[in-house]
Coordinates of C-alpha atoms and ligand atoms in Angstrom, one line a residue:
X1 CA -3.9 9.6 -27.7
X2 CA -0.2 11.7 -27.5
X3 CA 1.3 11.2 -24.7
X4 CA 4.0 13.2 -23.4
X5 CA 6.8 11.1 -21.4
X6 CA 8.9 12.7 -18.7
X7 CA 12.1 10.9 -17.4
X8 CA 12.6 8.2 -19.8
X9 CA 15.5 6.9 -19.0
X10 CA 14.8 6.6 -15.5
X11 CA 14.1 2.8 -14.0
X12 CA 10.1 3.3 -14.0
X13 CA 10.3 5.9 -17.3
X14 CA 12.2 3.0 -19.4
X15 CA 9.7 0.7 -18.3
X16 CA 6.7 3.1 -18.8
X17 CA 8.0 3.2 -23.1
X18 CA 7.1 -0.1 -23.5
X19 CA 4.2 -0.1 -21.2
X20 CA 2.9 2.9 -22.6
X21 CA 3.3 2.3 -26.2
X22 CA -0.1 0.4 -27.3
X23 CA -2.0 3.1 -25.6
X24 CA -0.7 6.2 -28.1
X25 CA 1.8 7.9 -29.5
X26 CA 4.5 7.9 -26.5
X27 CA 6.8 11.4 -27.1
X28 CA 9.9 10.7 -24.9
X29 CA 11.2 13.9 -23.8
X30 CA 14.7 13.6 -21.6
X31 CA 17.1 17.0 -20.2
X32 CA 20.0 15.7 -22.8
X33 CA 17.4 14.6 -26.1
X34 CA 16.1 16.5 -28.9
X35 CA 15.8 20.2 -29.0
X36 CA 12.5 20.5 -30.4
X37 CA 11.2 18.3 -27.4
X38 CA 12.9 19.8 -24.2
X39 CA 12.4 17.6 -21.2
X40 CA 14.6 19.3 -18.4
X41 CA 12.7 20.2 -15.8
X42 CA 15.6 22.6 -14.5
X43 CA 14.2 24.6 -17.6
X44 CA 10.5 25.6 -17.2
X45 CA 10.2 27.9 -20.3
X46 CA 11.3 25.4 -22.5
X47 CA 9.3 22.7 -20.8
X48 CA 6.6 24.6 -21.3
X49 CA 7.4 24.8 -24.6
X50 CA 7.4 21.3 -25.3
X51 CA 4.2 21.0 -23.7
X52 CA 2.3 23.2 -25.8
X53 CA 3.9 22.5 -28.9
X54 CA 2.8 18.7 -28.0
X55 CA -0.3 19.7 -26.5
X56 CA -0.2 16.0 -25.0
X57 CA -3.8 14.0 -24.1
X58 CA -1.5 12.9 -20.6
X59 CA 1.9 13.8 -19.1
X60 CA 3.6 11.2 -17.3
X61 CA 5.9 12.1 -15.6
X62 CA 8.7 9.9 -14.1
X63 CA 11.7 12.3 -13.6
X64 CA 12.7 13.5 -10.3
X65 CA 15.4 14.3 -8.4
X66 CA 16.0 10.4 -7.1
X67 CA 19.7 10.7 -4.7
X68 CA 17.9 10.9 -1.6
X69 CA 21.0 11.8 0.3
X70 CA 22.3 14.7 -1.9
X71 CA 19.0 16.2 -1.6
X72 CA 20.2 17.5 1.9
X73 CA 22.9 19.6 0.6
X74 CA 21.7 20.3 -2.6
X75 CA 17.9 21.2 -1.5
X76 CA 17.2 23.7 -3.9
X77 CA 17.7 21.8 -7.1
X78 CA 15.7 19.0 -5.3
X79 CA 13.0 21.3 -4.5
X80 CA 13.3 22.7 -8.2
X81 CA 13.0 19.2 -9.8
X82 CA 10.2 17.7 -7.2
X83 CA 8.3 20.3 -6.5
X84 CA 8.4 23.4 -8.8
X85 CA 8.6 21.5 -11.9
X86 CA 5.6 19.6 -10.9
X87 CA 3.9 22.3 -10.1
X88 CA 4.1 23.9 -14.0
X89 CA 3.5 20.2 -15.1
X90 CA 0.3 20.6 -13.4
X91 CA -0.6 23.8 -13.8
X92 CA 0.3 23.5 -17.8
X93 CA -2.2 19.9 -17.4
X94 CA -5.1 21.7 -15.9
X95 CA -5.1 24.4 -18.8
X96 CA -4.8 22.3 -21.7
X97 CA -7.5 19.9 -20.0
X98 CA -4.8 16.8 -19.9
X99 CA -4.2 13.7 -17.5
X100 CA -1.4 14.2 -15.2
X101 CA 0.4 11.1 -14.0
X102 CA 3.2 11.1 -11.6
X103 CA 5.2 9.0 -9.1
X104 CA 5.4 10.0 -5.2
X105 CA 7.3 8.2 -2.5
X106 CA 6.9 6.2 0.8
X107 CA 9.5 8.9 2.0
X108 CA 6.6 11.6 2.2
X109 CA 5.7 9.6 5.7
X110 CA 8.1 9.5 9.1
X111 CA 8.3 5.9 9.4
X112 CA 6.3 5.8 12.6
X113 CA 4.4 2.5 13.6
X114 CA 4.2 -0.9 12.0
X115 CA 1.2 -0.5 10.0
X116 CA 1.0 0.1 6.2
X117 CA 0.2 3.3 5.5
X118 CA -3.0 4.6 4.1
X119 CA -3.5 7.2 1.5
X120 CA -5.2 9.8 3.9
X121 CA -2.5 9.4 6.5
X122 CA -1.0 12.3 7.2
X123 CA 2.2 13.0 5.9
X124 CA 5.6 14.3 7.5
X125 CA 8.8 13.3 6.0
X126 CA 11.9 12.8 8.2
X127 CA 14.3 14.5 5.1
X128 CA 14.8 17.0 2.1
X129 CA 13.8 14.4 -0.7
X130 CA 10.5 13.4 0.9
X131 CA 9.7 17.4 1.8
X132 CA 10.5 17.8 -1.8
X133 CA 8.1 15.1 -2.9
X134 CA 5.4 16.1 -0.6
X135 CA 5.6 19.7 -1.9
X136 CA 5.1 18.0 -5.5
X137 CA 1.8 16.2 -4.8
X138 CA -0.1 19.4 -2.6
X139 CA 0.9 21.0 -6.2
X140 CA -0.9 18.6 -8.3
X141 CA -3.9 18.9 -5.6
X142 CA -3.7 22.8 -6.0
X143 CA -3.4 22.5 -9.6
X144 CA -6.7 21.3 -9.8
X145 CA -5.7 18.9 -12.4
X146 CA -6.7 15.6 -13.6
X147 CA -4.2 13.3 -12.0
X148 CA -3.0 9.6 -11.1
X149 CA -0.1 10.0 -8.3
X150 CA 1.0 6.9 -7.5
X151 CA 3.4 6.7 -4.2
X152 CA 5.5 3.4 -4.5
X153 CA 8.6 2.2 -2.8
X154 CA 11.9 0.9 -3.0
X155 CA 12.1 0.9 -6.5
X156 CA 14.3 -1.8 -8.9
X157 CA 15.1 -2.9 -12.2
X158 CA 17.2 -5.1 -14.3
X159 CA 18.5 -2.2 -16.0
X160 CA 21.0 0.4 -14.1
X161 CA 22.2 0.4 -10.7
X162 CA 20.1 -0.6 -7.7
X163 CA 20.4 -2.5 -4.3
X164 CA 20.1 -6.1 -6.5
X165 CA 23.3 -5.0 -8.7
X166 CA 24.7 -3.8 -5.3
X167 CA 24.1 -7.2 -3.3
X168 CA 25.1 -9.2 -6.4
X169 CA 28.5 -7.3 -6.8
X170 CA 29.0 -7.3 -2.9
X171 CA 28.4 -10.9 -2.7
X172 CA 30.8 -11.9 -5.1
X173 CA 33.4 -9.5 -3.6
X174 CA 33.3 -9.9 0.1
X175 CA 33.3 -12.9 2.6
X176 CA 31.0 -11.3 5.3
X177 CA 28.4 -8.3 4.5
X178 CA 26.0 -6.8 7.1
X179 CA 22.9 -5.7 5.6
X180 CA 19.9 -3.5 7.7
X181 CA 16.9 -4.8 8.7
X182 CA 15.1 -2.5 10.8
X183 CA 13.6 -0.9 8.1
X184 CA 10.7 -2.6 6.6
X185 CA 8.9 -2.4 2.4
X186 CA 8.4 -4.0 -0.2
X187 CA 10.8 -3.5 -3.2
X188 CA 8.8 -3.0 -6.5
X189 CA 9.6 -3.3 -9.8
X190 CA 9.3 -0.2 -12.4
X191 CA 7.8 -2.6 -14.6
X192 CA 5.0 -3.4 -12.1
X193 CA 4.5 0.3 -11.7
X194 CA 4.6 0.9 -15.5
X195 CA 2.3 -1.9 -16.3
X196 CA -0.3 -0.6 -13.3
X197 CA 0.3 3.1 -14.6
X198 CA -1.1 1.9 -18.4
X199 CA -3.6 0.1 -16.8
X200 CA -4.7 3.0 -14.3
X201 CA -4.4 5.4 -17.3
X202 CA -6.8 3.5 -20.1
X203 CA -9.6 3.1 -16.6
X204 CA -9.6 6.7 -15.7
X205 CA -9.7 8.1 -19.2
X206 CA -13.0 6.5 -19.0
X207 CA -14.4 7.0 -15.7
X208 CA -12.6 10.7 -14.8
X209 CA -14.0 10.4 -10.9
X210 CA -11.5 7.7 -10.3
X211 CA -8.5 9.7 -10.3
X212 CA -6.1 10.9 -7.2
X213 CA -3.7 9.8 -5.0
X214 CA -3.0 5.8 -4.9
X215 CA -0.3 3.5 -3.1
X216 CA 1.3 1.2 -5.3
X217 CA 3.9 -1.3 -4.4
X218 CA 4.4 -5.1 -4.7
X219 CA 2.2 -7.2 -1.6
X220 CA 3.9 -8.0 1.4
X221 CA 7.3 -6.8 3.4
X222 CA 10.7 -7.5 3.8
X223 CA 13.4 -5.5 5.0
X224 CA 16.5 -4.8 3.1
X225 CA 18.4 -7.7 4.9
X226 CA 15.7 -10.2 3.8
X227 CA 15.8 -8.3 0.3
X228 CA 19.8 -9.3 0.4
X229 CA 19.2 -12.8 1.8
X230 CA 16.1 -13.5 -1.3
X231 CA 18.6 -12.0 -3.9
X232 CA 21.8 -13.8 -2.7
X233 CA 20.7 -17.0 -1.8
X234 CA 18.5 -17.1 -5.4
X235 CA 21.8 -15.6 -7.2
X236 CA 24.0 -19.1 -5.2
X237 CA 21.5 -21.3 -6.7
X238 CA 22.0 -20.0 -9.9
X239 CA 25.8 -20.8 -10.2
X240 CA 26.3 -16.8 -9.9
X241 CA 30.0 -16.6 -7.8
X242 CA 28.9 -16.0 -4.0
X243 CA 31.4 -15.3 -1.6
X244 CA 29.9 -14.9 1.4
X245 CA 28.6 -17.3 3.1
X246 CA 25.4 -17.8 4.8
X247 CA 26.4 -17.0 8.4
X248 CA 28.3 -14.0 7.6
X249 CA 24.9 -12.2 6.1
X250 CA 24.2 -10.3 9.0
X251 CA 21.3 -8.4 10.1
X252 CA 22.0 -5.2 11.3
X253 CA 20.7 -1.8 12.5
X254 CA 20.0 1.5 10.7
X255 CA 22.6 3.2 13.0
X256 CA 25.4 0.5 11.3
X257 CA 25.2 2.7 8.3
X258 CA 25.2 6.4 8.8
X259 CA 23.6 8.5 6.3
X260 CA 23.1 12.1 5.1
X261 CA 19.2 11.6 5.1
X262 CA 17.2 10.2 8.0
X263 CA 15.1 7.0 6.0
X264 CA 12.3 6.0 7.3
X265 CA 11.7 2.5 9.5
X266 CA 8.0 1.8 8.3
X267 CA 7.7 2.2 4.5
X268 CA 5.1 -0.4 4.0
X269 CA 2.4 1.0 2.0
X270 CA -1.3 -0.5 2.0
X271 CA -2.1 -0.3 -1.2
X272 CA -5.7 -1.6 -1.4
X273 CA -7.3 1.8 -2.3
X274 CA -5.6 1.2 -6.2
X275 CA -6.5 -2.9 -6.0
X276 CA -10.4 -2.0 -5.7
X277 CA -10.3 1.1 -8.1
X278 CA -8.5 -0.5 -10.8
X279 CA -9.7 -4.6 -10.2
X280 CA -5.7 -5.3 -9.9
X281 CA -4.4 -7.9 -7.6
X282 CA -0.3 -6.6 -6.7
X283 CA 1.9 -9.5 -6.8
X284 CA 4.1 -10.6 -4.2
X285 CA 7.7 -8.4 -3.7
X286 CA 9.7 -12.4 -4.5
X287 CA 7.9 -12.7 -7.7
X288 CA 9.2 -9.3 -9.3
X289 CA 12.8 -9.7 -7.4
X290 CA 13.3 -12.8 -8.4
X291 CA 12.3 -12.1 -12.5
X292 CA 14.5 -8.8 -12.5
X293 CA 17.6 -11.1 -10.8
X294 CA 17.1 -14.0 -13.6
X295 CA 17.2 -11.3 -16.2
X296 CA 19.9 -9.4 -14.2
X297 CA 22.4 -12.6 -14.0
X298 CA 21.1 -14.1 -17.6
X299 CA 22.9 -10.8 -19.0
X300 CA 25.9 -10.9 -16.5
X301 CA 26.7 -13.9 -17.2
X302 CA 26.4 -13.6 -20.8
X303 CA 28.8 -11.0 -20.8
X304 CA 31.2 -13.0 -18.6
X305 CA 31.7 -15.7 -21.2
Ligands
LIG1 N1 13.9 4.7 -6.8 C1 13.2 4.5 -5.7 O1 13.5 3.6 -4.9 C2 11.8 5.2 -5.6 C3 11.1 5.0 -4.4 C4 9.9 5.6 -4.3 C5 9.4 6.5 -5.2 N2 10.2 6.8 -6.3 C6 9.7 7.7 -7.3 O2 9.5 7.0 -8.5 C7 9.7 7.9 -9.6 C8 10.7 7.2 -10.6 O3 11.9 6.9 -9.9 P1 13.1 6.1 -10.6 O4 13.5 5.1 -9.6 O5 12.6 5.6 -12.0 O6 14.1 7.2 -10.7 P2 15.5 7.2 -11.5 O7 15.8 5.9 -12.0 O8 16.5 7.9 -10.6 O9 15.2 8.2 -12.7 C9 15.0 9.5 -12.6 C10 14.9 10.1 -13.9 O10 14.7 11.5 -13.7 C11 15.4 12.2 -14.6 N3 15.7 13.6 -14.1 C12 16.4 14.0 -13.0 N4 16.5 15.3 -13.0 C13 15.9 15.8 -14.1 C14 15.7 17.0 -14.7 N5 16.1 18.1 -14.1 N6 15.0 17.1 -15.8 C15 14.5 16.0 -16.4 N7 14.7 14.8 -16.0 C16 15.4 14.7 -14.8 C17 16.7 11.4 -14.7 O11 17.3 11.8 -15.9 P3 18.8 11.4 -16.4 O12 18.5 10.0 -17.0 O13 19.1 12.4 -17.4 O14 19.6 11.4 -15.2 C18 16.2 10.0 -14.7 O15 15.9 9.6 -16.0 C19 10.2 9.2 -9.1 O16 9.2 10.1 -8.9 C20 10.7 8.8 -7.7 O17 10.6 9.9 -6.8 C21 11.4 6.1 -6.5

């Protein structure tokens, strides 16, 4: 099976080479690699090169325009990237006869309620980056490709910056750090979404009608000040140099920390539509947080010594 890879060096698209690799032959293609292979989505002629000089079996696609609140000032590369580009992905899919597999976002809903959110609920994004998504998966559904789109949430790894490398740094620099917690998810690893997307991908190769539009993130919630608290508190037990204490993490408000882009307060996603398709069981949000931090410190403090 070739499979074409899109966004490679992204958190989920580094994760997806290894995850991907005993199902094919994976072709990474990134915006600054090799020629032959073009992978900028800015560039749809030569991305539609590369696709029909591959002629891939799947395209996965795991690039996108990610900084959430640049997208409101720089909407029309956002829209180019999410939505545009998707759309040729598709289209170019649904002619060759390929699998399309991409990633959407919790940011495609406005946040409203407590309640996870369902596949079929209907979607209204509160700024440009979830617009811009949303606009990428009614592509794919135009398309009329074969497709996975998997919407996750609140997305780490051990590689790159992200809110863990954030607290971690923060924690060690400062004696008191507020952190929000009126806005509720469940961080998931990219290597939980890479190892669902190979196991999605070998299911639906053989039974076609399972296809479409699934919610994937770890089980249960937190918000990002319980994210903090799980990641410092686990980061003090392991010897890592933690300055504040445990009074002075507080719990704040969205409004403490002004932003660009409006997030939303709900992003908890029920994702039970993909656990009876594919037979998976998601893990916990602790159990992935708490591998990427050991793997996260193990190489910081490597380096330290
Ligand atoms: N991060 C989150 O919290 C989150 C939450 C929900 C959903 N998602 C979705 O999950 C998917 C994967 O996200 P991620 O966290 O892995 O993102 P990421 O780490 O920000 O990586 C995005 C990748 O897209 C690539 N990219 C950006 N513009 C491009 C262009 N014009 N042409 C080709 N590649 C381009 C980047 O390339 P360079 O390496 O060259 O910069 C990067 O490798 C995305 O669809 C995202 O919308 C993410």
């Amino acid at each position: 099976m070739k499979i074409l890879l899109l966004g490679s060096n992204g958190q989920v698209g580094w994760a997806l080479q290894r995850s991907l690799a005993p199902l094919g032959s994976v072709t990474a293609a990134t915006r600054t690699g090799d020629d032959r292979f073009s992978g900028d989505l800015e560039k749809p002629r030569e991305m539609m090169q590369t696709i029909r000089r591959l002629a891939p079996d799947v395209i996965v696609n795991a690039a996108a325009y990610t900084a959430v609140d640049q997208a409101e000032t720089d909407a029309s590369r956002a829209r180019t990237v999410n939505a545009e580009a998707v759309a040729m992905l598709a289209r170019e899919a649904f002619l060759m006869g390929a699998w399309f597999i991409h990633y959407s976002t919790d940011y495609v809903f406005n946040g409203g309620g407590v309640q996870p959110w369902h596949e079929e609920d209907v979607p209204s994004p509160l700024n440009v980056y979830g617009h811009t998504k949303l606009d990428g998966e009614r592509a794919i559904l135009d398309s009329g490709c074969r497709h996975l789109t998997f919407r996750t949430s609140w997305v780490y790894s051990a590689l790159g910056n992200n809110f863990i490398r954030t607290m971690l740094r923060l924690a060690a620099e400062r004696e008191t750090l507020q952190v929000i917690n009126d806005q509720h998810g469940a961080p998931t690893g990219a290597s939980l979404i890479a190892d669902v997307t190979a196991h999605a991908l070998k299911q639906v190769i053989r039974q076609p009608k399972i296809g479409g539009l699934y919610h994937l993130a770890a089980a249960g919630e937190t918000t990002w000040y319980g994210y903090a608290h799980r990641v410092i508190e686990r980061a003090r037990q392991a010897d890592w140099p933690v300055r504040v204490n445990r009074d002075n993490l507080t719990p704040v408000s969205t409004d403490a920390f002004p932003t660009k882009a409006q997030r939303p307060h709900n992003s908890r996603l029920d994702c039970s539509r993909l656990e009876q398709a594919f037979g998976l069981q998601m893990p916990p949000w602790e159990q992935g947080v708490d591998h990427a931090l050991a793997e996260i410190l193990a190489c910081e403090m490597r380096t330290s010594v």
